[in-house]
Backbone atoms as SQL, in Angstrom:
CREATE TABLE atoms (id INTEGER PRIMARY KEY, chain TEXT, resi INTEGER, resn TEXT, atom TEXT, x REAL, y REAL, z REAL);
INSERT INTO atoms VALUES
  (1, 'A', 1, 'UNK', 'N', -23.711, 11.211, -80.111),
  (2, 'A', 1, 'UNK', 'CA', -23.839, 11.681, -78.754),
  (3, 'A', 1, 'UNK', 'C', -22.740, 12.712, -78.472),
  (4, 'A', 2, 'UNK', 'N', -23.208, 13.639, -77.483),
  (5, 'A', 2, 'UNK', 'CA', -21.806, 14.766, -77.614),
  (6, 'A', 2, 'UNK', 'C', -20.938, 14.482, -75.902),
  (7, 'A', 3, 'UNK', 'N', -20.406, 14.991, -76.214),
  (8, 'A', 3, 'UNK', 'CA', -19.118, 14.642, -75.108),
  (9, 'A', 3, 'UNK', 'C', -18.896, 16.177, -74.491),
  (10, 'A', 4, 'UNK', 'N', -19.384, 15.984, -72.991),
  (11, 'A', 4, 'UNK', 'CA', -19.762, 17.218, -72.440),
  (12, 'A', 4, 'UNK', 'C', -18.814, 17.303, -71.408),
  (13, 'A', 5, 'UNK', 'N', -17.971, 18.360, -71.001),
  (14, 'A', 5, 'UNK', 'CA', -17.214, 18.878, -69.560),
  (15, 'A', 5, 'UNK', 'C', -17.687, 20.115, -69.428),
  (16, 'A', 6, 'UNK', 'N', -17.206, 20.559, -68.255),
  (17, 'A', 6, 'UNK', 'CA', -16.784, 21.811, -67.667),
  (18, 'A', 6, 'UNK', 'C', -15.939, 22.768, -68.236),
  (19, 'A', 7, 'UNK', 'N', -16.453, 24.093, -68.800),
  (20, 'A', 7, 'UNK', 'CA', -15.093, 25.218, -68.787),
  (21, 'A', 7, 'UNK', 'C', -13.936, 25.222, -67.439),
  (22, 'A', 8, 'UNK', 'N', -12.346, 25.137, -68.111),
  (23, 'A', 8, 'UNK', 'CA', -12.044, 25.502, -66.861),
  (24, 'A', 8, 'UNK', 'C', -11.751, 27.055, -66.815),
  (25, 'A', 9, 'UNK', 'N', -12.249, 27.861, -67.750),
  (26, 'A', 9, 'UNK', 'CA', -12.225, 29.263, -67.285),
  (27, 'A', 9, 'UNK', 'C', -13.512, 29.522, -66.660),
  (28, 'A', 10, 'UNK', 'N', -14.513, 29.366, -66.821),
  (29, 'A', 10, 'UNK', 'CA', -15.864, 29.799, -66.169),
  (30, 'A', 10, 'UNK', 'C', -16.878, 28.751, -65.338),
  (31, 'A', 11, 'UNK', 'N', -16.599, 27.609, -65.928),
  (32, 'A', 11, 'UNK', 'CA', -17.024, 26.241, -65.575),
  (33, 'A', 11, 'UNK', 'C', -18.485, 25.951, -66.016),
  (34, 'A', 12, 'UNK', 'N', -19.095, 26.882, -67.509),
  (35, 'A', 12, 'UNK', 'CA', -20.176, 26.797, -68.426),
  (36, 'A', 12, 'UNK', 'C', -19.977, 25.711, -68.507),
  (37, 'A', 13, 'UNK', 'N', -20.932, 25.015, -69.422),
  (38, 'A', 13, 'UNK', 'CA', -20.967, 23.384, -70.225),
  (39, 'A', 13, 'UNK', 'C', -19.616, 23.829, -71.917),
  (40, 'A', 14, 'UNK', 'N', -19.124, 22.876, -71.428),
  (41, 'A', 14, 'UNK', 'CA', -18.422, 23.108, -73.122),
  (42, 'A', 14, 'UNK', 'C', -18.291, 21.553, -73.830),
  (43, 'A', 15, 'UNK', 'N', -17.911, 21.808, -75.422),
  (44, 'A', 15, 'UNK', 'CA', -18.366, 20.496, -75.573),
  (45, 'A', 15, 'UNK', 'C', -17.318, 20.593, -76.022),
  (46, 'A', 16, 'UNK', 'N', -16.751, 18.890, -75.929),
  (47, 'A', 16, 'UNK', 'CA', -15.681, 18.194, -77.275),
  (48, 'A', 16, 'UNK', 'C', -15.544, 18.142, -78.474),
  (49, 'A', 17, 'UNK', 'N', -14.898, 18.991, -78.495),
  (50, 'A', 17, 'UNK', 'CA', -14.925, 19.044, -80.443),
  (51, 'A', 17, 'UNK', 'C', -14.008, 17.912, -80.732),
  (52, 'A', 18, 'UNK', 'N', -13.024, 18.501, -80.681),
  (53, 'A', 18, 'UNK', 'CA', -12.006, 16.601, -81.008),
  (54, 'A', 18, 'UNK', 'C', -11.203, 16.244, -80.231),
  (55, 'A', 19, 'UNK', 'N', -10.654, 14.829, -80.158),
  (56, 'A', 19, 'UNK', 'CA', -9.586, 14.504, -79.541),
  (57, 'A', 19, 'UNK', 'C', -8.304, 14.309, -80.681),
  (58, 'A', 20, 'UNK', 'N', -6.925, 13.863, -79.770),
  (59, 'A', 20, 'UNK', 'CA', -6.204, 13.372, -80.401),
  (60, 'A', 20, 'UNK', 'C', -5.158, 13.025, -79.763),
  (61, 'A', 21, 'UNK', 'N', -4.252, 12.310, -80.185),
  (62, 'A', 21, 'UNK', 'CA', -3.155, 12.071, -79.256),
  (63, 'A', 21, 'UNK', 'C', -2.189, 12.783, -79.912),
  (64, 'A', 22, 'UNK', 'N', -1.575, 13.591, -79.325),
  (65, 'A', 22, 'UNK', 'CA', 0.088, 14.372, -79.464),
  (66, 'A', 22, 'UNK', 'C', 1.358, 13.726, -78.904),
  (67, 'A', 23, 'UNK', 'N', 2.223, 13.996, -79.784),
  (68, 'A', 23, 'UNK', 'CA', 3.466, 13.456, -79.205),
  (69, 'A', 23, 'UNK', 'C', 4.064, 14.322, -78.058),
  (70, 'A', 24, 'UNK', 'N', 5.294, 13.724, -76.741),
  (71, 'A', 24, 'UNK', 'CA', 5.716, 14.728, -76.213),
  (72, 'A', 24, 'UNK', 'C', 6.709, 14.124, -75.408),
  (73, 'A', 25, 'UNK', 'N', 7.265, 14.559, -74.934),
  (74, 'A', 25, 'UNK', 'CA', 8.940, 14.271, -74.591),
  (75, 'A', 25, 'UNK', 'C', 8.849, 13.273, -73.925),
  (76, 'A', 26, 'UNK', 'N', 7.519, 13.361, -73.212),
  (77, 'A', 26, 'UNK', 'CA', 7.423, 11.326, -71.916),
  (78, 'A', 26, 'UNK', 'C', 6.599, 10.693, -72.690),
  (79, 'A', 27, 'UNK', 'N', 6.477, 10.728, -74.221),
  (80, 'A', 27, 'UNK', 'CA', 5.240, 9.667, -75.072),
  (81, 'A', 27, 'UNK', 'C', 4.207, 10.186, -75.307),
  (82, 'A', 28, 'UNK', 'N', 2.903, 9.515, -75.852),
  (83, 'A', 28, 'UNK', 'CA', 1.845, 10.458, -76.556),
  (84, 'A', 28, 'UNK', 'C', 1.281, 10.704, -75.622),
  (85, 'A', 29, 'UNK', 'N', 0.237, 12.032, -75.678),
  (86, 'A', 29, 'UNK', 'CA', -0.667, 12.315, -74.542),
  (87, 'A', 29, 'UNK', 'C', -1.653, 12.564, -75.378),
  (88, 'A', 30, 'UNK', 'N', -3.322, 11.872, -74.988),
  (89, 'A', 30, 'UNK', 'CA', -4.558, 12.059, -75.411),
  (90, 'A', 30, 'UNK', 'C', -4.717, 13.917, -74.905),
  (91, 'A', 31, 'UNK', 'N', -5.206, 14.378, -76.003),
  (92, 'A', 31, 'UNK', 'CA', -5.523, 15.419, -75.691),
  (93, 'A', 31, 'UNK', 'C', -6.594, 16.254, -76.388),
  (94, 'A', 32, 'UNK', 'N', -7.887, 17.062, -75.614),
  (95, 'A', 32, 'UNK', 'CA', -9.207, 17.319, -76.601),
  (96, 'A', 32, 'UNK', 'C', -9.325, 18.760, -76.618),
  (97, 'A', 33, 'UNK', 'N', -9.704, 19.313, -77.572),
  (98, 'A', 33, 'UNK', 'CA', -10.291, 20.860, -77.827),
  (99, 'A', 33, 'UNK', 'C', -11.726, 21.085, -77.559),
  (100, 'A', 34, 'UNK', 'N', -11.863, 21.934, -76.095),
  (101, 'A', 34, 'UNK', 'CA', -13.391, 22.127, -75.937),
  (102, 'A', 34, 'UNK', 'C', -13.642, 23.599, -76.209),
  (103, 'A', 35, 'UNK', 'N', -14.756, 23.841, -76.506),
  (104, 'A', 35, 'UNK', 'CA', -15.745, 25.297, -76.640),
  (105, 'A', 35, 'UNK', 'C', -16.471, 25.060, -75.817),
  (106, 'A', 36, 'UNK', 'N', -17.069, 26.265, -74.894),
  (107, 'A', 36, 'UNK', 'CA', -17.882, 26.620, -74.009),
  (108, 'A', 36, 'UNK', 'C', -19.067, 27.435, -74.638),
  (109, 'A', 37, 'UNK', 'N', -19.889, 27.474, -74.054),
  (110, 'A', 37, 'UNK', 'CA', -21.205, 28.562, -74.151),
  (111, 'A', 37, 'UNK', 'C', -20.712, 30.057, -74.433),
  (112, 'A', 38, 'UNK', 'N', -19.345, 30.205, -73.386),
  (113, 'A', 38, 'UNK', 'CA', -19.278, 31.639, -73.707),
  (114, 'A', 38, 'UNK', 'C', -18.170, 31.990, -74.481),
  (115, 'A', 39, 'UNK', 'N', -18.014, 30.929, -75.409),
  (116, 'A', 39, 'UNK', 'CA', -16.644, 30.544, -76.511),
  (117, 'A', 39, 'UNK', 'C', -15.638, 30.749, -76.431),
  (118, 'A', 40, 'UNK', 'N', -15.458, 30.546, -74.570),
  (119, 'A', 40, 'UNK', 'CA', -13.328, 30.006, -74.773),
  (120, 'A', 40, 'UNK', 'C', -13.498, 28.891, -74.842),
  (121, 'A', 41, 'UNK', 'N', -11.851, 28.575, -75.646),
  (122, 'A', 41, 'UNK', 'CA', -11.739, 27.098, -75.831),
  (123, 'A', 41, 'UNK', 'C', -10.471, 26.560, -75.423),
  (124, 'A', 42, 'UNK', 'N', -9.977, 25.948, -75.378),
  (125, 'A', 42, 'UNK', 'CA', -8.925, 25.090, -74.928),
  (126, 'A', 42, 'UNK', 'C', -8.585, 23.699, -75.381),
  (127, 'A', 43, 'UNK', 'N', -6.977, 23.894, -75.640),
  (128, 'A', 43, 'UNK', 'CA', -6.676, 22.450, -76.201),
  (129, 'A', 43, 'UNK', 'C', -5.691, 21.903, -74.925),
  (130, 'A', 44, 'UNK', 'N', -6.580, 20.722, -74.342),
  (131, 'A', 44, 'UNK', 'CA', -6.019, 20.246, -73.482),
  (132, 'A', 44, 'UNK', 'C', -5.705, 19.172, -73.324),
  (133, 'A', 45, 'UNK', 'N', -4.665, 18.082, -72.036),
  (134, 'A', 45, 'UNK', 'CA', -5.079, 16.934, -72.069),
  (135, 'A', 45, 'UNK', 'C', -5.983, 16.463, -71.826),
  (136, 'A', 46, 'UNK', 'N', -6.325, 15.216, -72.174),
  (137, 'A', 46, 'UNK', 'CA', -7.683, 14.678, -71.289),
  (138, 'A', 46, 'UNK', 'C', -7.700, 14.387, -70.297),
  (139, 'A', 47, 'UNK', 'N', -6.751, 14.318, -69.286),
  (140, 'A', 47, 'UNK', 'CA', -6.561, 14.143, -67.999),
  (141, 'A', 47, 'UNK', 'C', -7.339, 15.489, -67.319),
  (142, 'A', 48, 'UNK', 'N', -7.330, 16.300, -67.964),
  (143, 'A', 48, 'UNK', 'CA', -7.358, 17.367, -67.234),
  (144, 'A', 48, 'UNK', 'C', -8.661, 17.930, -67.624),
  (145, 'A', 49, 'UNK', 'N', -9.293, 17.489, -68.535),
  (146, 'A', 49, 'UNK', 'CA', -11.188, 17.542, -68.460),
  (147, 'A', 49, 'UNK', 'C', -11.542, 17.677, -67.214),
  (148, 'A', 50, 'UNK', 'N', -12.501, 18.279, -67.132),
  (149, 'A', 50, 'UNK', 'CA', -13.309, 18.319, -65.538),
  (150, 'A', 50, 'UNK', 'C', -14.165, 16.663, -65.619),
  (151, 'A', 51, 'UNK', 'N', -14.649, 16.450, -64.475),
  (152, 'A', 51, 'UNK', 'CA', -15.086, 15.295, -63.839),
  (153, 'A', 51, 'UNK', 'C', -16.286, 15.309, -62.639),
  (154, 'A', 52, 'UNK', 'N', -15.987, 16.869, -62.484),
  (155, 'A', 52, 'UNK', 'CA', -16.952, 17.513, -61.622),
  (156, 'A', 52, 'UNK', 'C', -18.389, 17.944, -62.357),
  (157, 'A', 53, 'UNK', 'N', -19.729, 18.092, -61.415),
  (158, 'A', 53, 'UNK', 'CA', -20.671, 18.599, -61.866),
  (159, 'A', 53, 'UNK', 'C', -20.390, 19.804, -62.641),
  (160, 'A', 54, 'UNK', 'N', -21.135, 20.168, -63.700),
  (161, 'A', 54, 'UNK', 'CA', -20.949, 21.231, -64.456),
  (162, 'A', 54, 'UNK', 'C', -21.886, 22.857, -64.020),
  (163, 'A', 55, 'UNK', 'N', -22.001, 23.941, -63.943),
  (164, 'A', 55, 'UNK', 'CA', -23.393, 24.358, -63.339),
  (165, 'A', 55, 'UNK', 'C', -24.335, 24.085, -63.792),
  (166, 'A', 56, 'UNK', 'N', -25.544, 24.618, -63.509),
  (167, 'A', 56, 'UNK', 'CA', -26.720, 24.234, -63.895),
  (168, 'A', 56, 'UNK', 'C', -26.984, 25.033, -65.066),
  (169, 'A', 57, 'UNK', 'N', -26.882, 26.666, -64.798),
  (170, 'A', 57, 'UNK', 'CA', -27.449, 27.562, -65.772),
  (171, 'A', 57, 'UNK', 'C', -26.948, 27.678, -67.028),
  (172, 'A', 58, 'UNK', 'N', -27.278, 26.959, -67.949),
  (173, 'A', 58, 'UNK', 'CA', -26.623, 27.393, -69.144),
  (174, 'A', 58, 'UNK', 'C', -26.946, 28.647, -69.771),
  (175, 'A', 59, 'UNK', 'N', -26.539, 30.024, -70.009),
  (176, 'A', 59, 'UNK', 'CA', -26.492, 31.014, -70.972),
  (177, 'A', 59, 'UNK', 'C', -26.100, 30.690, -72.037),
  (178, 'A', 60, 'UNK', 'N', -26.688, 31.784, -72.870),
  (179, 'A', 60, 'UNK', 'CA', -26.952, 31.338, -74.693),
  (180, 'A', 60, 'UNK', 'C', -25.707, 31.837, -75.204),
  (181, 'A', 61, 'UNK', 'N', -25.196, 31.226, -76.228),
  (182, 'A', 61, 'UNK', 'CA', -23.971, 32.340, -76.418),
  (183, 'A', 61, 'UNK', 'C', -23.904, 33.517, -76.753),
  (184, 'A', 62, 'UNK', 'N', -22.653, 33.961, -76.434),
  (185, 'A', 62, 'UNK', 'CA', -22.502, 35.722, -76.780),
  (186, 'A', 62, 'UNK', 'C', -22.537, 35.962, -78.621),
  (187, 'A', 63, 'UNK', 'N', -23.723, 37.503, -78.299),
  (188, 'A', 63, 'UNK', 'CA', -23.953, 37.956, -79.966),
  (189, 'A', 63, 'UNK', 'C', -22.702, 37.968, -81.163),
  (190, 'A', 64, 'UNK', 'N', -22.458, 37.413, -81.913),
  (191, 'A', 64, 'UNK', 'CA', -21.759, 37.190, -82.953),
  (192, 'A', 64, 'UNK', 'C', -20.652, 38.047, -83.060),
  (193, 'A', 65, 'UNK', 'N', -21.438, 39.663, -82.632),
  (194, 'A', 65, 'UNK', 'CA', -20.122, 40.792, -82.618),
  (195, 'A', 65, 'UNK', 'C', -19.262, 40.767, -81.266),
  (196, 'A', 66, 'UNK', 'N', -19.928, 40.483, -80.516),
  (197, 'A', 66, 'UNK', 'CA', -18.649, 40.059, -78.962),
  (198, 'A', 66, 'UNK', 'C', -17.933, 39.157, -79.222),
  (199, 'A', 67, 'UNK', 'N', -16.711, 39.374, -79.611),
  (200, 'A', 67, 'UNK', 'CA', -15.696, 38.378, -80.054),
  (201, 'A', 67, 'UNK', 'C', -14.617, 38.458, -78.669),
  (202, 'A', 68, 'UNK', 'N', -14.967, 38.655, -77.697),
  (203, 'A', 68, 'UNK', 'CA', -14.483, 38.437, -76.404),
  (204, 'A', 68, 'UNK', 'C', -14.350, 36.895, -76.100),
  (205, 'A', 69, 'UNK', 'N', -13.145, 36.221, -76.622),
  (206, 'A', 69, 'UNK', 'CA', -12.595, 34.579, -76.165),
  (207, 'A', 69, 'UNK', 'C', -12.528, 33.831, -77.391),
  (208, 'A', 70, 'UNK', 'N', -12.549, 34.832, -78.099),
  (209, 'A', 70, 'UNK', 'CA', -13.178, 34.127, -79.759),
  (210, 'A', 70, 'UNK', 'C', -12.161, 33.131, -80.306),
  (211, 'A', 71, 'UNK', 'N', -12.066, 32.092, -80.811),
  (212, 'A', 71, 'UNK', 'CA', -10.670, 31.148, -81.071),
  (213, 'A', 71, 'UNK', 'C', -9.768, 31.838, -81.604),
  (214, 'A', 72, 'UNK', 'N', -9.788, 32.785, -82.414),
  (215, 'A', 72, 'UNK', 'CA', -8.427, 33.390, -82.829),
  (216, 'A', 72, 'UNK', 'C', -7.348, 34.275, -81.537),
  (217, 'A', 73, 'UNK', 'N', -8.017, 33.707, -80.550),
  (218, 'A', 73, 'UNK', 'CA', -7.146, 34.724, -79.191),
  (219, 'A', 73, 'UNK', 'C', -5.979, 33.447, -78.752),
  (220, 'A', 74, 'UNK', 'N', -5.677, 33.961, -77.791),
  (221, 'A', 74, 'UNK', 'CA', -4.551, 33.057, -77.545),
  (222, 'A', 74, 'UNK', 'C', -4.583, 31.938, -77.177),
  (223, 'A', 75, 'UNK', 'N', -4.081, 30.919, -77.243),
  (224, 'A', 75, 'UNK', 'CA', -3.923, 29.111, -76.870),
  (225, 'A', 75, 'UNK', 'C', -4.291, 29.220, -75.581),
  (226, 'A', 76, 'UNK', 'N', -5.869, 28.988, -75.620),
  (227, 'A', 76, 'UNK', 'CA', -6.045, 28.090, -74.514),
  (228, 'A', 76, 'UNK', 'C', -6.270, 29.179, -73.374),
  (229, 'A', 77, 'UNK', 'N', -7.023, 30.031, -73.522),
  (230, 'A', 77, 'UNK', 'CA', -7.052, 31.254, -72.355),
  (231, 'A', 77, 'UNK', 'C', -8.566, 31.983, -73.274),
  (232, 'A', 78, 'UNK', 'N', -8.097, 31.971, -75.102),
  (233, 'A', 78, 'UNK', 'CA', -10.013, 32.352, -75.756),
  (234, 'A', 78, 'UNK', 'C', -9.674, 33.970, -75.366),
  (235, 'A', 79, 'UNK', 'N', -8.611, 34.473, -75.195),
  (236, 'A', 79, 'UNK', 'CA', -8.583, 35.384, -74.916),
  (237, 'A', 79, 'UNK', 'C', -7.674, 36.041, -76.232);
C-alpha cells in the first residue's frame, strides 16, 4: 500500500519513498523522503507531513527533459 501526503511546495499528491529515524541534538527524529507529481522532493520530519486534504487534480509528471525540481537540486526545495 503506498503512503500518500501533500507537496509542501505545490500541495500535488506525493508519495513516501522512505522513512527513517535520524539522530539530532534533542534525540532521534522519524523522518520521510517524499516525491511529488511534479518531482520536488523533500526529506523531512514526519511531524511535518501534511494531514490536510491533498488537491484533487492530479497532473502527469513533467517530460523527462524538464528537470525543473529534479532530486539532484538542492535539499529539500527540488530546486
Amino acid at each position: 500500500m503506498l503512503d500518500m501526503t501533500a507537496c509542501p511546495e505545490c500541495g500535488e499528491v506525493a508519495e513516501v519513498q522512505w522513512r527513517a529515524v535520524l539522530e539530532s541534538t534533542d534525540g532521534p527524529v522519524d523522518h520521510a523522503k517524499i516525491l511529488c507529481v511534479r518531482r520536488h522532493w523533500f526529506l523531512l520530519p514526519v511531524a511535518k507531513l501534511a494531514t490536510a486534504p491533498m488537491h484533487r487534480g492530479v497532473e502527469a509528471p513533467l517530460p523527462a527533459g524538464d528537470r525543473q525540481g529534479w532530486p539532484g537540486g538542492r535539499l529539500g526545495t527540488g530546486a
